[in-house]
Structure formats: C-alpha cells, structure tokens
Coordinates of C-alpha atoms and ligand atoms in Angstrom, one line a residue:
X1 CA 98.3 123.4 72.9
X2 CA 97.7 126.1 70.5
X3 CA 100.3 124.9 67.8
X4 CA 97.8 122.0 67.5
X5 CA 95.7 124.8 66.5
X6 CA 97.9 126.2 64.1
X7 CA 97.6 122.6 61.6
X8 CA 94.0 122.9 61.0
X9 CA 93.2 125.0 58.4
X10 CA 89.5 124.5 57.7
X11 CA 88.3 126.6 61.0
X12 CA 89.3 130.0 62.0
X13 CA 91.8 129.9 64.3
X14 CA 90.6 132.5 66.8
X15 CA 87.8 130.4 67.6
X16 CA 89.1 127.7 68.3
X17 CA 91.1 129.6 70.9
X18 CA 87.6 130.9 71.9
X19 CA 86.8 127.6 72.1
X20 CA 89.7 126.2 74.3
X21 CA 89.5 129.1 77.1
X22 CA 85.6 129.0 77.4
X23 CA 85.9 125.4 78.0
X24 CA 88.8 126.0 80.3
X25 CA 86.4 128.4 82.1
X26 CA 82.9 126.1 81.7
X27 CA 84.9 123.1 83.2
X28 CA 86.1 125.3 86.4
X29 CA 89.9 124.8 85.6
X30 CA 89.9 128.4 84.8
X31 CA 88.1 130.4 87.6
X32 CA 87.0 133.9 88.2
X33 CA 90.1 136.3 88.8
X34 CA 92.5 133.7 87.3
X35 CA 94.8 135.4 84.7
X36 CA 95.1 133.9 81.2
X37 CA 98.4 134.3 79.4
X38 CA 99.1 137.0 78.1
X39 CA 98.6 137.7 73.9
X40 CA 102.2 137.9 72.8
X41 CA 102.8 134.6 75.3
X42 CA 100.3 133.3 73.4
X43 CA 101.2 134.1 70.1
X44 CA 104.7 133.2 70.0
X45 CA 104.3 129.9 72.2
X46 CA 102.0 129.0 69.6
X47 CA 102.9 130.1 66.6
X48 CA 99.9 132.3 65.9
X49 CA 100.0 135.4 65.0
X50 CA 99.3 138.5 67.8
X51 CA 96.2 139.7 65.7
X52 CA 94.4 136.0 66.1
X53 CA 94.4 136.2 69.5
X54 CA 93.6 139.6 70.1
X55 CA 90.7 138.5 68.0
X56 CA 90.0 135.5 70.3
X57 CA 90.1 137.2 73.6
X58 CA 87.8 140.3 72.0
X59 CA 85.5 137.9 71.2
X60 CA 85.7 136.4 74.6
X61 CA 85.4 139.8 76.5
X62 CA 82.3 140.6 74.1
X63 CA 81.1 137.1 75.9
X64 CA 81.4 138.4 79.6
X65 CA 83.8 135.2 80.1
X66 CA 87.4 137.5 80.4
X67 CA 88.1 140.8 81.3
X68 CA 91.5 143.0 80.5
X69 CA 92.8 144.6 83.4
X70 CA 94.9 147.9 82.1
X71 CA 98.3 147.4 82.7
X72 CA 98.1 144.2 84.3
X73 CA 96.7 141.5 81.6
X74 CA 93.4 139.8 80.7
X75 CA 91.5 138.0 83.6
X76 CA 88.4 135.3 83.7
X77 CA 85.4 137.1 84.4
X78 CA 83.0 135.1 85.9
X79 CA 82.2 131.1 86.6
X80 CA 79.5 128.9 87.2
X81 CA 78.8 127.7 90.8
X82 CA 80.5 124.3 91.4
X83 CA 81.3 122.1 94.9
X84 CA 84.4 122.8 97.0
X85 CA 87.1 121.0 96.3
X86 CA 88.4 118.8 99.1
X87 CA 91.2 120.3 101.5
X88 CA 95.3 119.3 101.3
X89 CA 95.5 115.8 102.8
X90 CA 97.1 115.2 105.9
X91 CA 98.2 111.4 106.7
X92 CA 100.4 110.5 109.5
X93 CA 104.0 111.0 109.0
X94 CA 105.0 107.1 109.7
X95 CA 106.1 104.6 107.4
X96 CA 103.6 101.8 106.6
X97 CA 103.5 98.1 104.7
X98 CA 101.3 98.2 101.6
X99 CA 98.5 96.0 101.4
X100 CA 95.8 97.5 98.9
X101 CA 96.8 94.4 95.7
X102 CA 93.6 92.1 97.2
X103 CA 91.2 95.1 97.4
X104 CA 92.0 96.4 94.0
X105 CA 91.6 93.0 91.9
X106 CA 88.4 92.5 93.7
X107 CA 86.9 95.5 93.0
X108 CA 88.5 95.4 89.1
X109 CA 87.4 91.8 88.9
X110 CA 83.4 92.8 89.6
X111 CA 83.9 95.6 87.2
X112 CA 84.3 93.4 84.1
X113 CA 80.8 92.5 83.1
X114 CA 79.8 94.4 80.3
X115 CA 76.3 95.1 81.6
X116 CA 77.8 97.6 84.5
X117 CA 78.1 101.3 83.7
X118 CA 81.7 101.9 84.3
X119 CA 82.7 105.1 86.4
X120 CA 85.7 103.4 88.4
X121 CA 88.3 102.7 85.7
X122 CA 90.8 105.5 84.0
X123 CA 90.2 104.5 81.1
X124 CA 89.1 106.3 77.8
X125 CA 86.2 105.3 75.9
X126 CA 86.6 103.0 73.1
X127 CA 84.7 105.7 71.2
X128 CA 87.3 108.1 71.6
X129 CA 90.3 106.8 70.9
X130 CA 91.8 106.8 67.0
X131 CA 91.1 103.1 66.1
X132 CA 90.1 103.7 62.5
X133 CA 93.8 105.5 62.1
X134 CA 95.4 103.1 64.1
X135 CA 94.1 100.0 62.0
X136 CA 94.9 101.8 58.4
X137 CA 98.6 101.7 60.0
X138 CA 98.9 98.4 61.2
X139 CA 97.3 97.6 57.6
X140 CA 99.8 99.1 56.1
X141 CA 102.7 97.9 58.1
X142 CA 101.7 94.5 57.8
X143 CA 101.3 94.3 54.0
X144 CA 105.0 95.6 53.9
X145 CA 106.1 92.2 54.9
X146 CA 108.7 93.5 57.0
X147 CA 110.2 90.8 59.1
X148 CA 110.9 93.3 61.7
X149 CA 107.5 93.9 62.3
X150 CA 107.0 90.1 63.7
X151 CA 110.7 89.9 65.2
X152 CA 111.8 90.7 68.7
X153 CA 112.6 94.4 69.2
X154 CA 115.2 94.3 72.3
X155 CA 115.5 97.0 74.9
X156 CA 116.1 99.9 74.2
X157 CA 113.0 99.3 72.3
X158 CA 112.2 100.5 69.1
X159 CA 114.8 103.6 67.6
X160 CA 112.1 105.3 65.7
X161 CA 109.3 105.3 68.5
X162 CA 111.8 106.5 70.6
X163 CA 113.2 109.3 68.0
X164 CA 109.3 110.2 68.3
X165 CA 109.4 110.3 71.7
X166 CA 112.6 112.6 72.3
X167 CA 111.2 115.1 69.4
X168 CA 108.6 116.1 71.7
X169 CA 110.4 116.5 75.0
X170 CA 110.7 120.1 74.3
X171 CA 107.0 121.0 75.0
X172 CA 107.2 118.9 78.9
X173 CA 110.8 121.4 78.9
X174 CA 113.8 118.3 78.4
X175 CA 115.6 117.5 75.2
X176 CA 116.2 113.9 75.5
X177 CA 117.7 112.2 72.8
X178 CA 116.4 108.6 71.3
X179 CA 119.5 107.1 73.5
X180 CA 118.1 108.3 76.9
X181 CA 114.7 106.2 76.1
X182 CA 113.9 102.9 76.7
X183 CA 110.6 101.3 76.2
X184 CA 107.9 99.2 77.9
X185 CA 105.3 97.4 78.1
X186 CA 103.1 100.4 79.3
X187 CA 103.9 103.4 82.1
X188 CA 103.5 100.2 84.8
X189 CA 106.1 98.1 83.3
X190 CA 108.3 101.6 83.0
X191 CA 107.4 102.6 87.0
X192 CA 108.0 98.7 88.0
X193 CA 111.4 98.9 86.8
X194 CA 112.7 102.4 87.3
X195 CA 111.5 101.4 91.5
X196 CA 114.0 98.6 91.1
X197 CA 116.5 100.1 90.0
X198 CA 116.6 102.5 92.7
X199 CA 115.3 100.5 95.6
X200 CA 115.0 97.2 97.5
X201 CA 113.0 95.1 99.6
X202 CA 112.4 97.4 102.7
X203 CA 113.5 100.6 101.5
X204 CA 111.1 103.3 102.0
X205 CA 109.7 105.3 99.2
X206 CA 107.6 108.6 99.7
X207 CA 104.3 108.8 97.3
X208 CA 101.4 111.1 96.8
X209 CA 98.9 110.8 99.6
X210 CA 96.0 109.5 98.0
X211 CA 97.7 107.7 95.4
X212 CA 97.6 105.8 91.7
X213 CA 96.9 102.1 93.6
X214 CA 98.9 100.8 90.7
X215 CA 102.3 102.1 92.2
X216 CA 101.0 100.9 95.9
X217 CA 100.7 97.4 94.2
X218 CA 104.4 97.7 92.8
X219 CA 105.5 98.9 96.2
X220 CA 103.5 95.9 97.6
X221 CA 104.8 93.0 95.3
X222 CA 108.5 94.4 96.2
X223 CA 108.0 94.5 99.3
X224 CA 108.8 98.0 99.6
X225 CA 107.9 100.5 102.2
X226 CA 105.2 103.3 101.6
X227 CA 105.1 107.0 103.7
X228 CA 103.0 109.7 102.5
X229 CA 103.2 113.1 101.2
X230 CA 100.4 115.3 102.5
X231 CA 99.4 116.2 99.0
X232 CA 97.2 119.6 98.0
X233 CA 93.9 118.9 95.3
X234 CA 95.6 121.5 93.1
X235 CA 98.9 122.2 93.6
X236 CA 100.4 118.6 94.6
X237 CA 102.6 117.7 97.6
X238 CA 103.7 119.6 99.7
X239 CA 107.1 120.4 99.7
X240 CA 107.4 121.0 103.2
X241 CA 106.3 118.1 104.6
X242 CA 108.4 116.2 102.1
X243 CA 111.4 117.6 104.0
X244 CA 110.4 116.9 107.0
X245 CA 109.6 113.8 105.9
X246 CA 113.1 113.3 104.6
X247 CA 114.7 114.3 107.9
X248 CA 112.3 112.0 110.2
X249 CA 112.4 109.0 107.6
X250 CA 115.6 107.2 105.2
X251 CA 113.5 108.1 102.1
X252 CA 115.2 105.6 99.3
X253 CA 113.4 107.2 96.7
X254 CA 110.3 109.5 95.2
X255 CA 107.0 108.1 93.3
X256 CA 105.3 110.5 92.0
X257 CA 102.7 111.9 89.5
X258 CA 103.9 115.7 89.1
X259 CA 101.2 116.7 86.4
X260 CA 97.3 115.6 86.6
X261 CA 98.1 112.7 89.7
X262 CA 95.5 110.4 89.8
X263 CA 93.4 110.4 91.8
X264 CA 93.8 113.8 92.4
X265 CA 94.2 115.7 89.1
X266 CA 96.8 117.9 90.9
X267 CA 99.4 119.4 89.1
X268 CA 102.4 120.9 90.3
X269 CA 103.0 124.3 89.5
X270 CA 106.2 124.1 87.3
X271 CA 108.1 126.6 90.0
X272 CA 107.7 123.8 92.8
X273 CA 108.8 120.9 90.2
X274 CA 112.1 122.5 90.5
X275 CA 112.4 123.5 94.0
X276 CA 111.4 119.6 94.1
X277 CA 114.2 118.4 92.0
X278 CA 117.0 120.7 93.9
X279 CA 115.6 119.5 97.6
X280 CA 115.9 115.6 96.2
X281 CA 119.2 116.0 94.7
X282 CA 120.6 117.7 98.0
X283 CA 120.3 114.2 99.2
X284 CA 120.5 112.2 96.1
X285 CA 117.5 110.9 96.0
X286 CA 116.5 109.8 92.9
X287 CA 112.4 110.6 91.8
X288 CA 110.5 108.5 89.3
X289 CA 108.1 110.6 88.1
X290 CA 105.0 109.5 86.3
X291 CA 103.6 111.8 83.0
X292 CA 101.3 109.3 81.4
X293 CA 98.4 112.3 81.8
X294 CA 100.3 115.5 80.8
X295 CA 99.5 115.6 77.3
X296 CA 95.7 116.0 78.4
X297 CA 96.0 119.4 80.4
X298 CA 93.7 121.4 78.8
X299 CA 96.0 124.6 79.1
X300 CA 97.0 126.2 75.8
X301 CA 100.7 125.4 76.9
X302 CA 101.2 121.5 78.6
X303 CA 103.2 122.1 81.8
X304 CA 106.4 121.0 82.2
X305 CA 107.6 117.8 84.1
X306 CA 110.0 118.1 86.9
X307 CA 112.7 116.0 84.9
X308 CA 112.9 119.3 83.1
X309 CA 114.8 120.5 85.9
X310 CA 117.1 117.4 86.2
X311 CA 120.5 118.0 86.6
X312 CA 122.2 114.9 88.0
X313 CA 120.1 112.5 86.1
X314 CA 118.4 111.7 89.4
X315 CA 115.0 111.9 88.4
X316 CA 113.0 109.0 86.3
X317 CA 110.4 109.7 83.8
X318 CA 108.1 107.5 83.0
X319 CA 104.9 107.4 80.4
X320 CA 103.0 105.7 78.1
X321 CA 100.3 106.0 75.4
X322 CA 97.7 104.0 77.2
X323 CA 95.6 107.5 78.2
X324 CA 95.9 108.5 74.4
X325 CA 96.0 106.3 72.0
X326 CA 95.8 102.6 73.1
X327 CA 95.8 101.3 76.4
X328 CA 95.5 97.6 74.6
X329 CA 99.2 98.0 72.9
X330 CA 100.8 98.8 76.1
X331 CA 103.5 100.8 74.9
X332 CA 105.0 102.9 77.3
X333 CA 108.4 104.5 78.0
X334 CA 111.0 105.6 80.3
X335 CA 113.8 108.2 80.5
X336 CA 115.9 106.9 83.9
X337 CA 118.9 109.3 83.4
X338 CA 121.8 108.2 85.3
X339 CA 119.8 104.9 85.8
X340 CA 119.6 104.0 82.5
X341 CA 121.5 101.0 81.9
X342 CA 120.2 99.6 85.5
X343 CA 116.6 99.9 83.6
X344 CA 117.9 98.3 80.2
X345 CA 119.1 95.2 82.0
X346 CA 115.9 94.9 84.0
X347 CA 113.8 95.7 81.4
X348 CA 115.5 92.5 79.1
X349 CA 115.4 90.2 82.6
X350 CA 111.6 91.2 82.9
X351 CA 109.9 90.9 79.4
X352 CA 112.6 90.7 77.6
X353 CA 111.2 93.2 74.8
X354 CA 108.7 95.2 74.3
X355 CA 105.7 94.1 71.1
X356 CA 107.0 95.5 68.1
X357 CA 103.9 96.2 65.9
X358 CA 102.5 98.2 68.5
X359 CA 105.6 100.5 68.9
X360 CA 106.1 100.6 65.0
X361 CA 102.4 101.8 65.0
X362 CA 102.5 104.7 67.9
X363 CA 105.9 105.7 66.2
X364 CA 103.7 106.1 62.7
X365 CA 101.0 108.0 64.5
X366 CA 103.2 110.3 66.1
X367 CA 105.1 111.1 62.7
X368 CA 102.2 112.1 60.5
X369 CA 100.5 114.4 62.6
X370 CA 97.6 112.5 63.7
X371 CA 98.4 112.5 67.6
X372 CA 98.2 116.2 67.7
X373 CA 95.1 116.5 66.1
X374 CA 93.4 113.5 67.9
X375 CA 94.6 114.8 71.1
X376 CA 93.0 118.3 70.8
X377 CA 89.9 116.2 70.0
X378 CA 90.1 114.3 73.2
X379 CA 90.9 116.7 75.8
X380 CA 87.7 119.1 74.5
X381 CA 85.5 115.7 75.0
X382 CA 87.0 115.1 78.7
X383 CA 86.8 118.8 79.6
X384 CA 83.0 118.6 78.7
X385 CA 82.6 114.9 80.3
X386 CA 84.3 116.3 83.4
X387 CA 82.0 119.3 83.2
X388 CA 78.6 116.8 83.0
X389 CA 80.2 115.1 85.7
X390 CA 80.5 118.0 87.9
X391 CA 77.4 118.9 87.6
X392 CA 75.6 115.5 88.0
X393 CA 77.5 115.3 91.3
X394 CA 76.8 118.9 92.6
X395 CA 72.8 118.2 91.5
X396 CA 72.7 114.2 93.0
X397 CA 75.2 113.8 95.4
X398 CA 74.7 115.4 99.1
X399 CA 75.1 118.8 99.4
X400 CA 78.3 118.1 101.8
X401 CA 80.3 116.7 98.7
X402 CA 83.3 118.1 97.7
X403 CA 84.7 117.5 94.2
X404 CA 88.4 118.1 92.6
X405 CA 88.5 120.4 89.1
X406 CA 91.6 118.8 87.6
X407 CA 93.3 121.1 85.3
X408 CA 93.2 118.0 82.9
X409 CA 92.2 114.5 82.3
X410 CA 89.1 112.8 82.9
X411 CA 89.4 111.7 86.7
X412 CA 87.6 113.5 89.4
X413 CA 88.1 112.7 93.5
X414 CA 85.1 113.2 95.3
X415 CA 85.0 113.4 99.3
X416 CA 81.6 112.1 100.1
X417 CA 80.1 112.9 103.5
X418 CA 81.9 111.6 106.9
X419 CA 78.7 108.8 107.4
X420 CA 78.8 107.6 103.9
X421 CA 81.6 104.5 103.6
X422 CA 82.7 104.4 99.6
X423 CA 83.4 100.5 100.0
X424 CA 79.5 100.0 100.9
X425 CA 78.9 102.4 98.3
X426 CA 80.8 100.1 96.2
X427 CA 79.7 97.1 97.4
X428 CA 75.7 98.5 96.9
X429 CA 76.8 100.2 93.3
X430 CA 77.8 97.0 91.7
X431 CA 74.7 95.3 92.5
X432 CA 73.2 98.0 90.3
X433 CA 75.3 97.5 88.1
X434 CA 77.2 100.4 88.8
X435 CA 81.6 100.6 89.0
X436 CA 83.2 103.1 91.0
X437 CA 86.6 103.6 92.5
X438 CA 86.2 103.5 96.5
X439 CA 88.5 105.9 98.3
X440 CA 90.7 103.0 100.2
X441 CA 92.6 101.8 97.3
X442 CA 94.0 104.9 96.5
X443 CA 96.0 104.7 100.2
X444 CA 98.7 101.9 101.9
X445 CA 96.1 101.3 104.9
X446 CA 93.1 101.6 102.9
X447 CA 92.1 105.4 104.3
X448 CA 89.9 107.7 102.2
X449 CA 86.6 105.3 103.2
X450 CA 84.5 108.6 102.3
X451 CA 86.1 109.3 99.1
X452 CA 85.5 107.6 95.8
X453 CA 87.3 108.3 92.0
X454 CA 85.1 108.9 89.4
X455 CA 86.1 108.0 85.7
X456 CA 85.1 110.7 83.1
X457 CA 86.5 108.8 80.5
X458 CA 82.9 107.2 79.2
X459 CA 80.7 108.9 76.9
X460 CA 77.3 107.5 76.9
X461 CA 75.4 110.5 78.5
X462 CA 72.4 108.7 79.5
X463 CA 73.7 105.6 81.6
X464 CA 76.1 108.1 82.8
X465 CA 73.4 110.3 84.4
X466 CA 71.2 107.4 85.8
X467 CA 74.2 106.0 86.7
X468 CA 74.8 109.4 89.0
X469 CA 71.1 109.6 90.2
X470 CA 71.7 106.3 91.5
X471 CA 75.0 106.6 93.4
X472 CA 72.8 109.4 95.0
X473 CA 69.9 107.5 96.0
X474 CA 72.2 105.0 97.4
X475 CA 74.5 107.1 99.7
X476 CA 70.9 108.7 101.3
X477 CA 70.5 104.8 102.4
X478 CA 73.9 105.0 104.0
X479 CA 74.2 105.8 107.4
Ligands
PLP501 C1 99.2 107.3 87.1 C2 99.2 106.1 86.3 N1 100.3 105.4 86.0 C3 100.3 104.3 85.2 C4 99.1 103.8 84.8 C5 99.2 102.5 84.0 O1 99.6 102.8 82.7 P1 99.8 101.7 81.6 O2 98.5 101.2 81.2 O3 100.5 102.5 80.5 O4 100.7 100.7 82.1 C6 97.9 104.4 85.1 C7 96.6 103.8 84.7 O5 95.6 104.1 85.2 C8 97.9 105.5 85.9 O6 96.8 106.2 86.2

C-alpha cells in the first residue's frame, strides 16, 4: 500500500516504490509479461504525486525489471527461474464427515519443543512483530488507572477498536460502521460463531479444497458436513464447480478465505469475488469469509474482499490481528451483516466477552499510525523470506516439486513428488528436530499425502537453510 508510503518522510518516496515492485518481481508474485498499474492509478490511489512514480518506474526500466509498452502500459520485464506451481485441485464432488482434529493436535503437540526449527506453523516471528510499541501502550494504559481497562467489555466488544476497524474498511472496498462489528477472541472464535449462526449439526458447508485445518476442526466439533471446491493455486475456487456443486448438493453455507487462503496463498481476483457474492445470494446462501491475511498482499493496492460486494448482508467477514500484530492477544473481529445479532448472542453464550486490555491496545496502535508503518515493514520481510524459501526448495527439494508464489503472506504449498508421503516426512522431520505442515490436515479425509505447508514466517536464516537441506536429504530416503 503506497499511502503507507506516503507517511515516511525520511526516504525518497520513489524508491521505496522501487523497492516494493522489485520485490514484487524478485518474490515471483510479479512475473514476466504481468502489467503493473498504471502511473496515474498509482498516483491517485496512493496519494503520490504523478512525477514520483514516473520516477520510480524510470528507475525500474533503467533496471531491466519493467518495460513500457506504447499505448498499452508498463510491463515486468524479466524473472528469475522458479518451480511450477501445482495445478487447480480437483477433489470428488461428494459430501464427507470431517475428521482431521486428532491429526492436527498431534502434529501441533510435537511442534512445541523449543529446540525444533519451526516451518509448520503460520505464525510470524517473535522478531517481527511490534512488541516494543505494543508494551509502551499497555504501559501507558495501565498507569491511567482506568477501571475499564480491568472490567468486562461485553459484545459488541470494544467501541473504539471497532471505530478502528470500520475506518479502514474502505481500502478491503466496504464502509462498515462501528455498529456492524463485533469482536472476538481471534478470527477462530469470529469463524466458530458466524458457522453457527448460519448452520447446524449436519448441514453441509462448501470450503476451499485444501483448506485452513482450523475451519475443518470447527466443522468437525459441530458436527457439520464438509464438500469441496476444486480450488486454483492463484486465482481461488472455482466458480464453476461451486455451482455445480450447489445444484448436486443442499450447500447450507460458504467458508472461505477469498484473499491469500491458507494453505494456498490464492487470492481471488476481485471480479470473481462478486460474481461469487451474486451466484450465493441467488440462493441465499450466506458466505463467511475469512481476511485475517489481506493486509499482507504485497500489491501496492490490498485487494478487496468479497463482502465488498454484499448486498443482502449475506456474507460474513471475519479477521483478526493475530498475523499482524499479536497472535497472543487474540483479538479478532467479525462483520455478519444480516446475522449480526445471531453472532452477538453467541458470542456473549460463548466467552462472554472478549479481553479488554488487548482490544484497548490494537485500538491504540491502529490510531497512531504505527500499524501502517509496521505493516509495510513486515510484508517486505515475508516477501524476502518467501523468496529464500523458494529458492531453498527449488535448490534441495527434488526436481519434480512444485511450489505456490502467493501474492502475499508467508505460507507456501508445496506438492512434493507422487512416492514421497508428507506424514513420513513429518514423522522423520521431527526427529530432526524439524516441524512441517503435512498435506493431510489441510483436507476432511486427510488427502494431499504428497503435499506439505511451509511457514515463512521465521527469520533465522541459518536453521532455516539446514533445516531445508534436511527435508531434502530426507525425502531422497523416501520411497
Ligand atoms: C485462515 C486462518 N483463519 C484463522 C486463523 C486463526 O486466527 P486467530 O489466531 O486469530 O484465531 C488462522 C491461523 O493460522 C488462519 O490461517
């Protein structure tokens, strides 16, 4: 986001957009022939003037990274060499019980001890998350001696967090107010009950095919029903099959991750969001979508989320700070629309309320300017992680393996070759004190055995590369 940009006055602005757009291009979310927008997009999305980013994209033509094509627009010149990405998905049409909740703890459970490198879990380095800022805020809140701070804060949740919250919904395309927010403890908590509120035991709800285990373990402990989407490693599901999907099956309701899934890092371009939206509210079927990795697409622009479209207050977004800021505080949100009382009352029947320090401090954060700033920081150190990733796999891993180039995020889907199992892998990693995210617990019947996530999140370059070497070494033992 170039307005980000905009604040910091000690650098030159054009290079920073030099900056964002060759790292676009390094990390392969940018590839050769793909057009980048256009100056005067640029410029008046952002707030920068025309003349910075004519600047910018001279300098990055003088670079041999973009070229202008006369009359048609500037264009991405040339790319390094990086693995195939793994083809659309295709799982069978039928509706399935979910049973993924023992797989997952076990292999969460082994991943604990400090001593193993840690490539299965989404989650964000310590390192790079703003715990000096946040701990000068709770500081300060604290030695205001406001009994609020220590008192319940019922659902809706906290009015100025949620203020916060509905300022930005321009940039993902909505303008909620702070009324149409309620918040959680996290996106799960958010997910868990905007599912209930639309659905029951048995009903059938149609998810991303591989899938955020998380939301197969809600479906699971509900006793829900799962059927999958055939789901593209760019572009997201496919809306096709979705309808036929709808016709075959008695879909109850939608679960999906619309910008930078996990595991996938697909994103939805913002043109089938809609078409989305319009096919589900044809049959009033309502769609919780999950955000809780838009703000880290490393476009200049963050895409928009398919509640932007929303018309009949069918569709429920959810998020939370956890991939940000602070997965410890576990504050999260939700925007259910026409479901919003329904997720009130379940919220205050669930937890009651949501921790009030930790909302008062994500409200502060997001008032003074800091989360802008921090996140421009963080998706530049995930687009370079994901690059080293990349290209640890492509040099260690067998020359079959395909990887995903998210357009964001730190999470990467590998398909390993056919031979090599990912829970053996798994099972053979953590001995060397290696975590990883096997393939199976990303689908209801435990498919995707030659697949494995891989977390970008960490930072320590060294274990991160022997970690890789390893993985390697193992999977040529696998047969
Ligand atoms: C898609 C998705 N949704 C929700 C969550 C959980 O979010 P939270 O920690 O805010 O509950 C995760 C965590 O990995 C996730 O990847």
């Amino acid at each position: 986001m170039m307005d980000q940009i905009a604040t910091n006055r000690t650098d030159y602005l054009y290079e920073r957009v030099v900056d964002e757009i060759s790292h676009l291009v390094d990390q392969g979310t940018l590839r050769a022939g793909d057009r980048i927008p256009s100056i005067r997009k640029l410029s008046s999305k952002d707030g920068i003037s025309v003349s910075t980013v004519l600047q910018a994209y001279l300098v990055l033509e003088n670079k041999g990274i973009i070229e202008a094509r006369p009359q048609s627009g500037y264009y991405v010149k040339s790319h390094r060499d990086l693995p195939a990405e793994p083809k659309p998905t295709h799982p069978p049409p039928t509706v399935t019980a979910v049973g993924v909740s023992q797989l997952v703890s076990q292999v969460f459970h082994a991943a604990r001890d400090p001593r193993v490198t840690d490539l299965g879990a989404a989650t964000p380095s310590p390192g790079l998350l703003p715990i000096k800022r946040l701990n000068r805020i709770v500081g300060t809140l604290m030695r205001r001696y406001d009994p609020a701070a220590i008192n319940y804060d019922f659902p809706p949740g906290y009015e100025p967090l949620r203020r916060q919250i509905a300022k930005r919904s321009p940039e993902f395309g909505s303008s909620l107010t702070a009324d149409d927010i309620i918040t959680t403890n996290g996106a799960m908590e958010a997910v868990n009950l905007c599912i209930r509120a639309v659905a029951k035991a048995g009903d059938i709800i149609a998810i991303e095919s591989p899938t955020y285990f998380g939301f197969l373990q809600i479906i699971e402990s509900l006793g829900m029903k799962a059927v999958e989407i055939p789901t593209h490693a760019r572009n997201g599901i496919l809306l096709d099959e979705l309808e036929q999907l709808i016709r075959r099956h008695k879909i109850k309701a939608c679960l999906l991750c619309t910008n930078l899934s996990n595991p996938l890092g697909s994103s939805m371009p913002d043109k089938n969001k809609k078409e989305l939206v319009e096919l589900l509210a044809r049959r009033e079927i309502p769609l919780i979508e999950d955000d809780i990795y838009g703000d880290l697409c490393f476009a200049p622009l963050r895409p928009k989320t398919a509640k932007a479209y929303d018309k009949k207050g069918l569709v429920l977004l959810c998020s939370s700070f956890s991939k940000t800021v602070a997965p410890g505080f576990r504050v999260g949100w939700a925007a259910p629309g026409r479901f919003r009382s329904e997720v009130e009352r379940l919220k205050f029947m669930n937890t009651m309320a949501t921790a009030t320090l930790p909302q008062m401090t994500i409200s502060e954060f997001l008032e003074n300017g800091g989360y802008d700033r921090h996140l421009r920081r963080l998706k530049k150190r995930f687009a370079d992680q994901m690059r080293f990733v990349t290209d640890l796999v492509s040099q260690r891993f067998p020359k079959e393996t395909k990887v995903t180039r998210p357009a964001g995020g730190y999470l990467l889907w590998v398909e390993l070759p056919k031979r090599v199992n990912s829970l053996r892998l798994h099972a053979e990693a953590l001995r060397q004190n290696i975590s990883i995210a096997p393939g199976p617990m990303f689908s209801p019947k435990n498919r995707y055995e030659n697949f494995i996530r891989l977390s970008c999140g960490q930072t320590e370059s060294e274990r991160i590369e022997e970690a890789i070497a390893k993985l390697g070494r193992i999977m040529k033992d696998i047969r």
